[in-house]
Short mmCIF file of N, CA and C in Angstrom, two decimals:
data_model
loop_
_atom_site.label_atom_id
_atom_site.label_comp_id
_atom_site.label_asym_id
_atom_site.label_seq_id
_atom_site.Cartn_x
_atom_site.Cartn_y
_atom_site.Cartn_z
N MET A 29 -10.08 1.65 21.76
CA MET A 29 -9.84 2.90 22.45
C MET A 29 -10.17 4.05 21.51
N ALA A 30 -11.12 4.86 21.85
CA ALA A 30 -11.48 6.01 21.04
C ALA A 30 -10.98 7.28 21.71
N GLY A 31 -10.64 8.27 20.90
CA GLY A 31 -10.21 9.56 21.43
C GLY A 31 -8.82 9.58 22.01
N SER A 32 -8.06 8.52 21.81
CA SER A 32 -6.70 8.46 22.34
C SER A 32 -5.72 9.00 21.30
N ARG A 33 -4.51 9.24 21.76
CA ARG A 33 -3.46 9.73 20.88
C ARG A 33 -2.17 9.02 21.23
N VAL A 34 -1.43 8.60 20.20
CA VAL A 34 -0.11 8.01 20.39
C VAL A 34 0.90 8.98 19.81
N THR A 35 1.80 9.48 20.65
CA THR A 35 2.86 10.39 20.21
C THR A 35 4.13 9.57 20.05
N LEU A 36 4.62 9.48 18.82
CA LEU A 36 5.77 8.62 18.53
C LEU A 36 7.10 9.34 18.58
N ASN A 37 7.14 10.63 18.25
CA ASN A 37 8.38 11.41 18.26
C ASN A 37 9.52 10.69 17.55
N LEU A 38 9.25 10.26 16.31
CA LEU A 38 10.24 9.59 15.45
C LEU A 38 10.75 8.28 16.02
N THR A 39 9.97 7.62 16.85
CA THR A 39 10.33 6.31 17.38
C THR A 39 9.38 5.26 16.81
N SER A 40 9.63 4.00 17.15
CA SER A 40 8.80 2.90 16.68
C SER A 40 7.94 2.36 17.81
N LEU A 41 6.71 2.05 17.48
CA LEU A 41 5.80 1.36 18.39
C LEU A 41 5.64 -0.05 17.86
N ARG A 42 6.06 -1.03 18.66
CA ARG A 42 5.95 -2.43 18.26
C ARG A 42 4.75 -3.04 18.97
N LEU A 43 3.79 -3.50 18.18
CA LEU A 43 2.56 -4.06 18.72
C LEU A 43 2.49 -5.54 18.40
N GLN A 44 2.44 -6.36 19.45
CA GLN A 44 2.31 -7.81 19.32
C GLN A 44 0.90 -8.17 19.78
N ASN A 45 0.03 -8.53 18.83
CA ASN A 45 -1.32 -8.89 19.25
C ASN A 45 -1.71 -10.24 18.69
N SER A 46 -2.09 -11.15 19.58
CA SER A 46 -2.54 -12.48 19.17
C SER A 46 -4.05 -12.54 19.08
N VAL A 47 -4.73 -11.50 19.59
CA VAL A 47 -6.19 -11.40 19.48
C VAL A 47 -6.51 -10.12 18.71
N ASP A 48 -7.75 -10.00 18.27
CA ASP A 48 -8.15 -8.84 17.48
C ASP A 48 -8.26 -7.60 18.37
N ASN A 49 -7.79 -6.46 17.86
CA ASN A 49 -7.82 -5.19 18.59
C ASN A 49 -8.26 -4.07 17.66
N THR A 50 -8.83 -3.02 18.27
CA THR A 50 -9.23 -1.82 17.53
C THR A 50 -8.65 -0.61 18.24
N PHE A 51 -8.09 0.32 17.45
CA PHE A 51 -7.59 1.59 17.98
C PHE A 51 -8.12 2.71 17.11
N ASP A 52 -8.97 3.56 17.69
CA ASP A 52 -9.58 4.66 16.95
C ASP A 52 -8.90 5.99 17.21
N GLY A 53 -7.76 5.96 17.86
CA GLY A 53 -7.03 7.19 18.16
C GLY A 53 -6.14 7.64 17.03
N ASP A 54 -5.41 8.73 17.27
CA ASP A 54 -4.55 9.35 16.27
C ASP A 54 -3.08 9.05 16.55
N PHE A 55 -2.29 9.02 15.48
CA PHE A 55 -0.84 8.90 15.59
C PHE A 55 -0.23 10.25 15.25
N VAL A 56 0.68 10.72 16.10
CA VAL A 56 1.38 11.98 15.86
C VAL A 56 2.87 11.75 16.10
N GLY A 57 3.71 12.58 15.49
CA GLY A 57 5.13 12.53 15.79
C GLY A 57 6.01 11.89 14.75
N GLY A 58 5.45 11.38 13.64
CA GLY A 58 6.27 10.91 12.54
C GLY A 58 7.01 9.61 12.75
N GLY A 59 6.62 8.77 13.66
CA GLY A 59 7.31 7.50 13.89
C GLY A 59 6.71 6.37 13.08
N SER A 60 6.95 5.14 13.53
CA SER A 60 6.49 3.96 12.80
C SER A 60 5.71 3.02 13.71
N LEU A 61 4.81 2.27 13.09
CA LEU A 61 4.05 1.23 13.77
C LEU A 61 4.46 -0.10 13.16
N GLU A 62 4.90 -1.03 14.01
CA GLU A 62 5.31 -2.35 13.57
C GLU A 62 4.38 -3.36 14.21
N LYS A 63 3.58 -4.03 13.38
CA LYS A 63 2.57 -4.97 13.88
C LYS A 63 3.00 -6.40 13.66
N SER A 64 2.98 -7.19 14.72
CA SER A 64 3.24 -8.62 14.62
C SER A 64 2.17 -9.35 15.43
N GLY A 65 2.14 -10.66 15.31
CA GLY A 65 1.11 -11.46 15.96
C GLY A 65 -0.02 -11.76 14.99
N ALA A 66 -0.70 -12.88 15.21
CA ALA A 66 -1.72 -13.37 14.28
C ALA A 66 -3.03 -12.61 14.33
N GLY A 67 -3.26 -11.81 15.35
CA GLY A 67 -4.51 -11.08 15.48
C GLY A 67 -4.65 -9.96 14.47
N SER A 68 -5.90 -9.51 14.31
CA SER A 68 -6.18 -8.38 13.43
C SER A 68 -6.12 -7.08 14.21
N LEU A 69 -5.70 -6.02 13.55
CA LEU A 69 -5.66 -4.70 14.14
C LEU A 69 -6.46 -3.76 13.26
N VAL A 70 -7.46 -3.11 13.85
CA VAL A 70 -8.28 -2.14 13.12
C VAL A 70 -7.86 -0.74 13.58
N LEU A 71 -7.48 0.11 12.63
CA LEU A 71 -7.10 1.49 12.92
C LEU A 71 -8.16 2.40 12.32
N GLY A 72 -8.74 3.25 13.17
CA GLY A 72 -9.81 4.11 12.71
C GLY A 72 -9.54 5.59 12.88
N GLY A 73 -8.35 5.95 13.32
CA GLY A 73 -8.03 7.35 13.58
C GLY A 73 -7.19 7.98 12.49
N ASP A 74 -6.60 9.10 12.83
CA ASP A 74 -5.76 9.89 11.93
C ASP A 74 -4.36 9.28 11.89
N LEU A 75 -3.90 8.96 10.69
CA LEU A 75 -2.58 8.35 10.51
C LEU A 75 -1.54 9.34 10.00
N ALA A 76 -1.87 10.63 10.01
CA ALA A 76 -0.98 11.64 9.44
C ALA A 76 0.38 11.70 10.14
N GLY A 77 0.44 11.29 11.39
CA GLY A 77 1.70 11.31 12.12
C GLY A 77 2.45 9.99 12.07
N LEU A 78 2.05 9.10 11.17
CA LEU A 78 2.69 7.80 11.04
C LEU A 78 3.53 7.80 9.76
N GLY A 79 4.85 7.67 9.90
CA GLY A 79 5.73 7.67 8.74
C GLY A 79 5.92 6.32 8.11
N CYS A 80 5.71 5.25 8.89
CA CYS A 80 5.92 3.89 8.38
C CYS A 80 4.94 2.94 9.05
N LEU A 81 4.33 2.08 8.25
CA LEU A 81 3.49 1.01 8.75
C LEU A 81 4.06 -0.30 8.24
N SER A 82 4.57 -1.13 9.18
CA SER A 82 5.14 -2.43 8.83
C SER A 82 4.25 -3.52 9.40
N ILE A 83 3.82 -4.44 8.54
CA ILE A 83 2.98 -5.55 8.99
C ILE A 83 3.81 -6.82 8.85
N PHE A 84 4.23 -7.35 10.00
CA PHE A 84 5.06 -8.56 10.02
C PHE A 84 4.21 -9.82 10.05
N GLU A 85 3.05 -9.74 10.72
CA GLU A 85 2.12 -10.88 10.82
C GLU A 85 0.70 -10.33 10.92
N GLY A 86 -0.27 -11.14 10.48
CA GLY A 86 -1.66 -10.81 10.68
C GLY A 86 -2.20 -9.80 9.68
N ARG A 87 -3.22 -9.07 10.13
CA ARG A 87 -4.00 -8.19 9.26
C ARG A 87 -4.14 -6.83 9.92
N VAL A 88 -4.03 -5.77 9.12
CA VAL A 88 -4.31 -4.41 9.57
C VAL A 88 -5.41 -3.86 8.67
N SER A 89 -6.49 -3.37 9.28
CA SER A 89 -7.59 -2.77 8.54
C SER A 89 -7.67 -1.29 8.87
N LEU A 90 -7.76 -0.46 7.84
CA LEU A 90 -7.91 0.97 8.02
C LEU A 90 -9.37 1.31 7.75
N GLN A 91 -10.00 2.00 8.71
CA GLN A 91 -11.43 2.30 8.58
C GLN A 91 -11.69 3.78 8.78
N GLY A 92 -12.86 4.20 8.33
CA GLY A 92 -13.27 5.59 8.52
C GLY A 92 -12.52 6.53 7.60
N GLY A 93 -12.41 7.77 8.03
CA GLY A 93 -11.78 8.81 7.21
C GLY A 93 -10.32 9.00 7.52
N TYR A 94 -9.57 7.89 7.64
CA TYR A 94 -8.15 7.98 7.95
C TYR A 94 -7.47 8.99 7.03
N ARG A 95 -6.53 9.69 7.59
CA ARG A 95 -5.73 10.66 6.82
C ARG A 95 -4.29 10.24 6.99
N ALA A 96 -3.68 9.74 5.93
CA ALA A 96 -2.31 9.22 6.03
C ALA A 96 -1.31 10.29 5.62
N HIS A 97 -0.12 10.19 6.17
CA HIS A 97 0.99 11.07 5.81
C HIS A 97 1.36 10.81 4.35
N PRO A 98 1.58 11.84 3.52
CA PRO A 98 1.90 11.61 2.10
C PRO A 98 3.22 10.88 1.88
N ASP A 99 4.08 10.82 2.89
CA ASP A 99 5.33 10.08 2.77
C ASP A 99 5.27 8.75 3.50
N LEU A 100 4.07 8.20 3.69
CA LEU A 100 3.91 6.93 4.40
C LEU A 100 4.61 5.81 3.65
N TYR A 101 5.41 5.06 4.37
CA TYR A 101 6.10 3.90 3.83
C TYR A 101 5.35 2.65 4.30
N LEU A 102 4.93 1.81 3.36
CA LEU A 102 4.20 0.59 3.68
C LEU A 102 5.09 -0.62 3.42
N ALA A 103 5.17 -1.52 4.40
CA ALA A 103 5.94 -2.76 4.25
C ALA A 103 5.09 -3.92 4.75
N LEU A 104 4.88 -4.92 3.90
CA LEU A 104 4.06 -6.08 4.24
C LEU A 104 4.86 -7.35 4.03
N ASN A 105 4.91 -8.20 5.05
CA ASN A 105 5.52 -9.51 4.90
C ASN A 105 4.58 -10.42 4.12
N ASN A 106 5.12 -11.48 3.52
CA ASN A 106 4.30 -12.48 2.86
C ASN A 106 3.30 -13.04 3.86
N GLY A 107 2.07 -13.26 3.42
CA GLY A 107 1.04 -13.83 4.27
C GLY A 107 0.29 -12.81 5.11
N THR A 108 0.61 -11.53 4.99
CA THR A 108 -0.08 -10.49 5.75
C THR A 108 -1.06 -9.76 4.84
N THR A 109 -1.95 -8.97 5.47
CA THR A 109 -2.95 -8.24 4.70
C THR A 109 -3.08 -6.82 5.23
N LEU A 110 -3.15 -5.87 4.30
CA LEU A 110 -3.54 -4.50 4.59
C LEU A 110 -4.89 -4.30 3.92
N ASP A 111 -5.92 -4.01 4.71
CA ASP A 111 -7.28 -3.88 4.20
C ASP A 111 -7.73 -2.43 4.33
N ILE A 112 -7.94 -1.77 3.18
CA ILE A 112 -8.42 -0.38 3.22
C ILE A 112 -9.86 -0.28 2.74
N SER A 113 -10.54 -1.42 2.61
CA SER A 113 -11.90 -1.44 2.06
C SER A 113 -12.90 -0.71 2.96
N GLY A 114 -12.62 -0.58 4.25
CA GLY A 114 -13.52 0.10 5.16
C GLY A 114 -13.28 1.59 5.27
N GLY A 115 -12.35 2.11 4.49
CA GLY A 115 -12.05 3.54 4.51
C GLY A 115 -13.02 4.33 3.67
N THR A 116 -12.95 5.64 3.81
CA THR A 116 -13.87 6.50 3.06
C THR A 116 -13.16 7.24 1.92
N GLY A 117 -12.01 6.78 1.52
CA GLY A 117 -11.30 7.42 0.42
C GLY A 117 -10.00 6.70 0.14
N PRO A 118 -9.20 7.26 -0.76
CA PRO A 118 -7.95 6.60 -1.14
C PRO A 118 -6.90 6.64 -0.03
N LEU A 119 -5.99 5.70 -0.08
CA LEU A 119 -4.83 5.70 0.81
C LEU A 119 -3.64 6.21 0.02
N ARG A 120 -2.95 7.20 0.55
CA ARG A 120 -1.76 7.76 -0.11
C ARG A 120 -0.54 7.19 0.58
N ALA A 121 0.37 6.61 -0.18
CA ALA A 121 1.62 6.07 0.35
C ALA A 121 2.76 6.49 -0.56
N TYR A 122 3.91 6.70 0.03
CA TYR A 122 5.09 7.11 -0.72
C TYR A 122 5.76 5.91 -1.38
N GLN A 123 5.96 4.84 -0.60
CA GLN A 123 6.63 3.64 -1.09
C GLN A 123 5.93 2.41 -0.56
N LEU A 124 6.09 1.30 -1.29
CA LEU A 124 5.47 0.03 -0.96
C LEU A 124 6.53 -1.05 -1.11
N ALA A 125 6.65 -1.90 -0.08
CA ALA A 125 7.68 -2.94 -0.11
C ALA A 125 7.13 -4.25 0.44
N GLY A 126 7.78 -5.34 0.06
CA GLY A 126 7.47 -6.65 0.60
C GLY A 126 6.47 -7.42 -0.24
N GLY A 127 5.72 -8.29 0.45
CA GLY A 127 4.72 -9.13 -0.21
C GLY A 127 3.37 -8.92 0.43
N GLY A 128 2.65 -9.99 0.67
CA GLY A 128 1.36 -9.85 1.31
C GLY A 128 0.28 -9.45 0.33
N SER A 129 -0.82 -8.93 0.87
CA SER A 129 -1.98 -8.59 0.07
C SER A 129 -2.55 -7.26 0.52
N ILE A 130 -2.95 -6.44 -0.44
CA ILE A 130 -3.64 -5.19 -0.15
C ILE A 130 -5.05 -5.32 -0.71
N ASP A 131 -6.04 -5.23 0.18
CA ASP A 131 -7.44 -5.29 -0.22
C ASP A 131 -7.98 -3.88 -0.31
N LEU A 132 -8.25 -3.44 -1.53
CA LEU A 132 -8.72 -2.07 -1.76
C LEU A 132 -10.20 -1.90 -1.46
N GLY A 133 -11.00 -2.95 -1.65
CA GLY A 133 -12.43 -2.75 -1.70
C GLY A 133 -12.69 -1.84 -2.89
N ALA A 134 -13.52 -0.81 -2.70
CA ALA A 134 -13.79 0.15 -3.77
C ALA A 134 -12.87 1.36 -3.70
N ASN A 135 -11.93 1.37 -2.78
CA ASN A 135 -11.00 2.49 -2.61
C ASN A 135 -9.81 2.36 -3.55
N SER A 136 -8.98 3.40 -3.56
CA SER A 136 -7.81 3.42 -4.42
C SER A 136 -6.54 3.58 -3.61
N LEU A 137 -5.43 3.15 -4.19
CA LEU A 137 -4.11 3.34 -3.62
C LEU A 137 -3.39 4.37 -4.48
N LEU A 138 -2.99 5.48 -3.86
CA LEU A 138 -2.18 6.50 -4.53
C LEU A 138 -0.75 6.27 -4.07
N LEU A 139 0.14 6.07 -5.01
CA LEU A 139 1.49 5.63 -4.66
C LEU A 139 2.53 6.52 -5.31
N GLY A 140 3.51 6.93 -4.50
CA GLY A 140 4.68 7.58 -5.05
C GLY A 140 4.87 9.02 -4.65
N GLY A 141 5.89 9.58 -5.25
CA GLY A 141 6.35 10.93 -5.02
C GLY A 141 7.74 11.03 -5.61
N ALA A 142 8.32 12.21 -5.62
CA ALA A 142 9.66 12.38 -6.17
C ALA A 142 10.64 11.45 -5.47
N SER A 143 11.42 10.71 -6.22
CA SER A 143 12.45 9.77 -5.74
C SER A 143 11.90 8.54 -5.04
N ALA A 144 10.59 8.31 -5.06
CA ALA A 144 10.02 7.11 -4.44
C ALA A 144 10.41 5.87 -5.23
N MET A 145 10.68 4.78 -4.53
CA MET A 145 11.01 3.50 -5.16
C MET A 145 10.29 2.39 -4.41
N SER A 146 9.48 1.63 -5.12
CA SER A 146 8.76 0.51 -4.54
C SER A 146 9.20 -0.79 -5.18
N ASN A 147 9.20 -1.86 -4.39
CA ASN A 147 9.45 -3.20 -4.91
C ASN A 147 8.48 -4.12 -4.19
N TYR A 148 7.36 -4.43 -4.84
CA TYR A 148 6.27 -5.15 -4.20
C TYR A 148 6.03 -6.47 -4.90
N THR A 149 6.14 -7.58 -4.16
CA THR A 149 5.94 -8.91 -4.72
C THR A 149 4.57 -9.48 -4.41
N GLY A 150 3.78 -8.76 -3.63
CA GLY A 150 2.46 -9.22 -3.24
C GLY A 150 1.41 -8.89 -4.27
N THR A 151 0.14 -8.91 -3.81
CA THR A 151 -0.98 -8.66 -4.71
C THR A 151 -1.83 -7.50 -4.20
N ILE A 152 -2.49 -6.84 -5.14
CA ILE A 152 -3.44 -5.78 -4.84
C ILE A 152 -4.78 -6.22 -5.42
N ASN A 153 -5.82 -6.25 -4.57
CA ASN A 153 -7.11 -6.81 -4.95
C ASN A 153 -8.23 -5.81 -4.68
N GLY A 154 -9.39 -6.02 -5.30
CA GLY A 154 -10.57 -5.21 -5.04
C GLY A 154 -11.09 -4.57 -6.30
N THR A 155 -12.14 -3.75 -6.14
CA THR A 155 -12.74 -3.08 -7.29
C THR A 155 -12.18 -1.67 -7.49
N GLY A 156 -11.35 -1.22 -6.57
CA GLY A 156 -10.70 0.08 -6.69
C GLY A 156 -9.54 0.04 -7.66
N GLY A 157 -8.80 1.14 -7.73
CA GLY A 157 -7.69 1.23 -8.67
C GLY A 157 -6.41 1.70 -8.01
N VAL A 158 -5.40 1.88 -8.84
CA VAL A 158 -4.08 2.31 -8.38
C VAL A 158 -3.65 3.51 -9.21
N ARG A 159 -3.13 4.52 -8.53
CA ARG A 159 -2.62 5.71 -9.21
C ARG A 159 -1.16 5.90 -8.80
N ILE A 160 -0.26 5.85 -9.78
CA ILE A 160 1.16 6.12 -9.56
C ILE A 160 1.37 7.61 -9.78
N VAL A 161 1.75 8.33 -8.73
CA VAL A 161 1.93 9.77 -8.82
C VAL A 161 3.28 10.12 -9.41
N ASP A 162 4.33 9.43 -8.97
CA ASP A 162 5.69 9.68 -9.43
C ASP A 162 6.57 8.58 -8.85
N GLY A 163 7.80 8.49 -9.29
CA GLY A 163 8.75 7.51 -8.75
C GLY A 163 8.88 6.29 -9.63
N ASP A 164 9.54 5.27 -9.09
CA ASP A 164 9.87 4.05 -9.81
C ASP A 164 9.32 2.88 -9.00
N HIS A 165 8.30 2.19 -9.53
CA HIS A 165 7.57 1.18 -8.77
C HIS A 165 7.53 -0.14 -9.52
N THR A 166 8.03 -1.19 -8.85
CA THR A 166 8.12 -2.52 -9.44
C THR A 166 7.11 -3.45 -8.79
N PHE A 167 6.34 -4.15 -9.63
CA PHE A 167 5.35 -5.12 -9.17
C PHE A 167 5.71 -6.49 -9.73
N SER A 168 5.77 -7.50 -8.84
CA SER A 168 6.12 -8.85 -9.25
C SER A 168 4.99 -9.85 -9.00
N GLY A 169 3.86 -9.40 -8.47
CA GLY A 169 2.73 -10.27 -8.20
C GLY A 169 1.61 -10.07 -9.22
N ARG A 170 0.73 -11.06 -9.30
CA ARG A 170 -0.42 -10.98 -10.22
C ARG A 170 -1.55 -10.25 -9.52
N ASN A 171 -1.64 -8.97 -9.77
CA ASN A 171 -2.65 -8.12 -9.13
C ASN A 171 -4.00 -8.33 -9.80
N THR A 172 -5.06 -8.35 -8.99
CA THR A 172 -6.40 -8.65 -9.52
C THR A 172 -7.38 -7.50 -9.33
N TYR A 173 -6.91 -6.31 -8.97
CA TYR A 173 -7.86 -5.21 -8.81
C TYR A 173 -8.47 -4.88 -10.17
N THR A 174 -9.74 -4.46 -10.15
CA THR A 174 -10.48 -4.26 -11.40
C THR A 174 -10.70 -2.79 -11.75
N GLY A 175 -10.30 -1.89 -10.87
CA GLY A 175 -10.40 -0.46 -11.18
C GLY A 175 -9.31 -0.04 -12.15
N SER A 176 -9.28 1.24 -12.45
CA SER A 176 -8.32 1.77 -13.42
C SER A 176 -6.93 1.94 -12.81
N THR A 177 -5.93 1.93 -13.67
CA THR A 177 -4.55 2.21 -13.30
C THR A 177 -4.14 3.51 -13.99
N PHE A 178 -3.63 4.45 -13.21
CA PHE A 178 -3.13 5.70 -13.75
C PHE A 178 -1.66 5.82 -13.40
N VAL A 179 -0.82 6.10 -14.38
CA VAL A 179 0.59 6.38 -14.14
C VAL A 179 0.79 7.82 -14.59
N GLU A 180 0.72 8.74 -13.64
CA GLU A 180 0.82 10.16 -13.98
C GLU A 180 2.22 10.54 -14.42
N ASP A 181 3.19 10.06 -13.67
CA ASP A 181 4.59 10.38 -13.91
C ASP A 181 5.40 9.23 -13.34
N GLY A 182 6.64 9.13 -13.69
CA GLY A 182 7.47 8.07 -13.15
C GLY A 182 7.37 6.80 -13.96
N GLN A 183 7.67 5.68 -13.32
CA GLN A 183 7.79 4.41 -14.03
C GLN A 183 7.11 3.30 -13.26
N ILE A 184 6.41 2.43 -13.99
CA ILE A 184 5.86 1.21 -13.42
C ILE A 184 6.55 0.05 -14.13
N ARG A 185 7.08 -0.86 -13.33
CA ARG A 185 7.82 -2.01 -13.87
C ARG A 185 7.11 -3.29 -13.47
N PHE A 186 7.19 -4.30 -14.35
CA PHE A 186 6.63 -5.62 -14.07
C PHE A 186 7.74 -6.64 -14.16
N ARG A 187 7.91 -7.42 -13.09
CA ARG A 187 8.93 -8.46 -13.03
C ARG A 187 8.27 -9.79 -12.66
N ASP A 188 8.93 -10.88 -12.94
CA ASP A 188 8.45 -12.22 -12.60
C ASP A 188 7.01 -12.40 -13.09
N GLU A 189 6.07 -12.65 -12.16
CA GLU A 189 4.66 -12.86 -12.51
C GLU A 189 3.87 -11.55 -12.49
N GLY A 190 4.52 -10.43 -12.45
CA GLY A 190 3.86 -9.15 -12.31
C GLY A 190 2.89 -8.83 -13.43
N SER A 191 1.66 -8.46 -13.05
CA SER A 191 0.66 -8.07 -14.04
C SER A 191 -0.45 -7.28 -13.38
N ILE A 192 -1.17 -6.54 -14.21
CA ILE A 192 -2.38 -5.84 -13.78
C ILE A 192 -3.47 -6.12 -14.82
N GLU A 193 -3.55 -7.37 -15.24
CA GLU A 193 -4.42 -7.75 -16.34
C GLU A 193 -5.90 -7.54 -16.05
N SER A 194 -6.30 -7.48 -14.80
CA SER A 194 -7.72 -7.29 -14.47
C SER A 194 -8.11 -5.82 -14.41
N SER A 195 -7.14 -4.93 -14.43
CA SER A 195 -7.41 -3.50 -14.36
C SER A 195 -8.26 -3.07 -15.56
N ALA A 196 -9.31 -2.28 -15.29
CA ALA A 196 -10.25 -1.87 -16.34
C ALA A 196 -9.56 -1.09 -17.45
N SER A 197 -8.58 -0.27 -17.09
CA SER A 197 -7.85 0.51 -18.09
C SER A 197 -6.51 0.94 -17.51
N VAL A 198 -5.58 1.23 -18.39
CA VAL A 198 -4.28 1.75 -17.99
C VAL A 198 -4.08 3.08 -18.71
N ASN A 199 -3.90 4.13 -17.92
CA ASN A 199 -3.77 5.49 -18.46
C ASN A 199 -2.38 6.02 -18.13
N LEU A 200 -1.64 6.44 -19.15
CA LEU A 200 -0.27 6.90 -18.96
C LEU A 200 -0.16 8.39 -19.22
N GLY A 201 0.49 9.09 -18.29
CA GLY A 201 0.75 10.51 -18.46
C GLY A 201 1.86 10.74 -19.47
N ALA A 202 2.11 11.99 -19.78
CA ALA A 202 3.09 12.35 -20.81
C ALA A 202 4.50 11.90 -20.47
N PHE A 203 4.84 11.80 -19.19
CA PHE A 203 6.20 11.42 -18.80
C PHE A 203 6.24 10.07 -18.10
N ALA A 204 5.21 9.25 -18.28
CA ALA A 204 5.14 7.93 -17.66
C ALA A 204 5.84 6.89 -18.52
N LEU A 205 6.45 5.91 -17.86
CA LEU A 205 7.12 4.81 -18.55
C LEU A 205 6.62 3.48 -18.01
N VAL A 206 6.55 2.48 -18.90
CA VAL A 206 6.20 1.12 -18.53
C VAL A 206 7.35 0.22 -18.94
N ASP A 207 7.78 -0.64 -18.03
CA ASP A 207 8.90 -1.55 -18.30
C ASP A 207 8.47 -2.96 -17.93
N TYR A 208 8.52 -3.87 -18.90
CA TYR A 208 8.17 -5.26 -18.63
C TYR A 208 9.35 -6.16 -18.96
N SER A 209 9.81 -6.92 -17.99
CA SER A 209 10.83 -7.93 -18.24
C SER A 209 10.56 -9.13 -17.34
N GLY A 210 9.29 -9.47 -17.22
CA GLY A 210 8.89 -10.58 -16.35
C GLY A 210 8.79 -11.89 -17.09
N SER A 211 8.30 -12.91 -16.38
CA SER A 211 8.17 -14.24 -16.95
C SER A 211 6.71 -14.62 -17.17
N TYR A 212 5.79 -13.74 -16.84
CA TYR A 212 4.37 -14.03 -16.98
C TYR A 212 4.01 -14.11 -18.46
N THR A 213 3.29 -15.15 -18.84
CA THR A 213 2.97 -15.35 -20.25
C THR A 213 1.56 -14.90 -20.61
N GLY A 214 0.80 -14.40 -19.64
CA GLY A 214 -0.54 -13.89 -19.91
C GLY A 214 -0.49 -12.42 -20.30
N VAL A 215 -1.64 -11.79 -20.24
CA VAL A 215 -1.75 -10.36 -20.55
C VAL A 215 -1.26 -9.57 -19.35
N VAL A 216 -0.23 -8.76 -19.52
CA VAL A 216 0.31 -7.96 -18.42
C VAL A 216 -0.65 -6.85 -18.07
N PHE A 217 -1.14 -6.14 -19.08
CA PHE A 217 -2.20 -5.16 -18.89
C PHE A 217 -2.89 -4.95 -20.22
N LYS A 218 -4.10 -4.41 -20.15
CA LYS A 218 -4.86 -4.20 -21.39
C LYS A 218 -5.20 -2.74 -21.56
#
């Protein structure tokens, strides 16, 4: 559906799809989208009115010039995928929770803000990078993205198997902190 609009008005839209679907319309109203079912969902419109994206099952792909709300909350269950490789720029999210996989492609994930707290056990993959803007973000999965990691402000923590060993570089701002208390015996970052 192209040219459509979903007005959420701070409510939740629960989408159960067992087959693949595409929605090129816009989300307005600051609500949440909860996706379940084994099918893939492709979103190609404006996400600025979406406050939360929860993926319970299947795959969600963001394509085109999506514009996400800077306070977007992302939650992924184990076994799910968020694919931003078809987008035309970085995805900005306030917090990240759960497991699953984020496929960056060549794009980047900008994460955080004042008082943001993430606890992510999944993986982040692709040739893009990750930029921590602010907040306290914990990673427990072995991330394989090969782009750069920037921690402008706030804290990045590694727990359990958490690592960013494939990241091309790690750049820390003047007020950035790194905390490692995991069990991974390889290189956490280089």
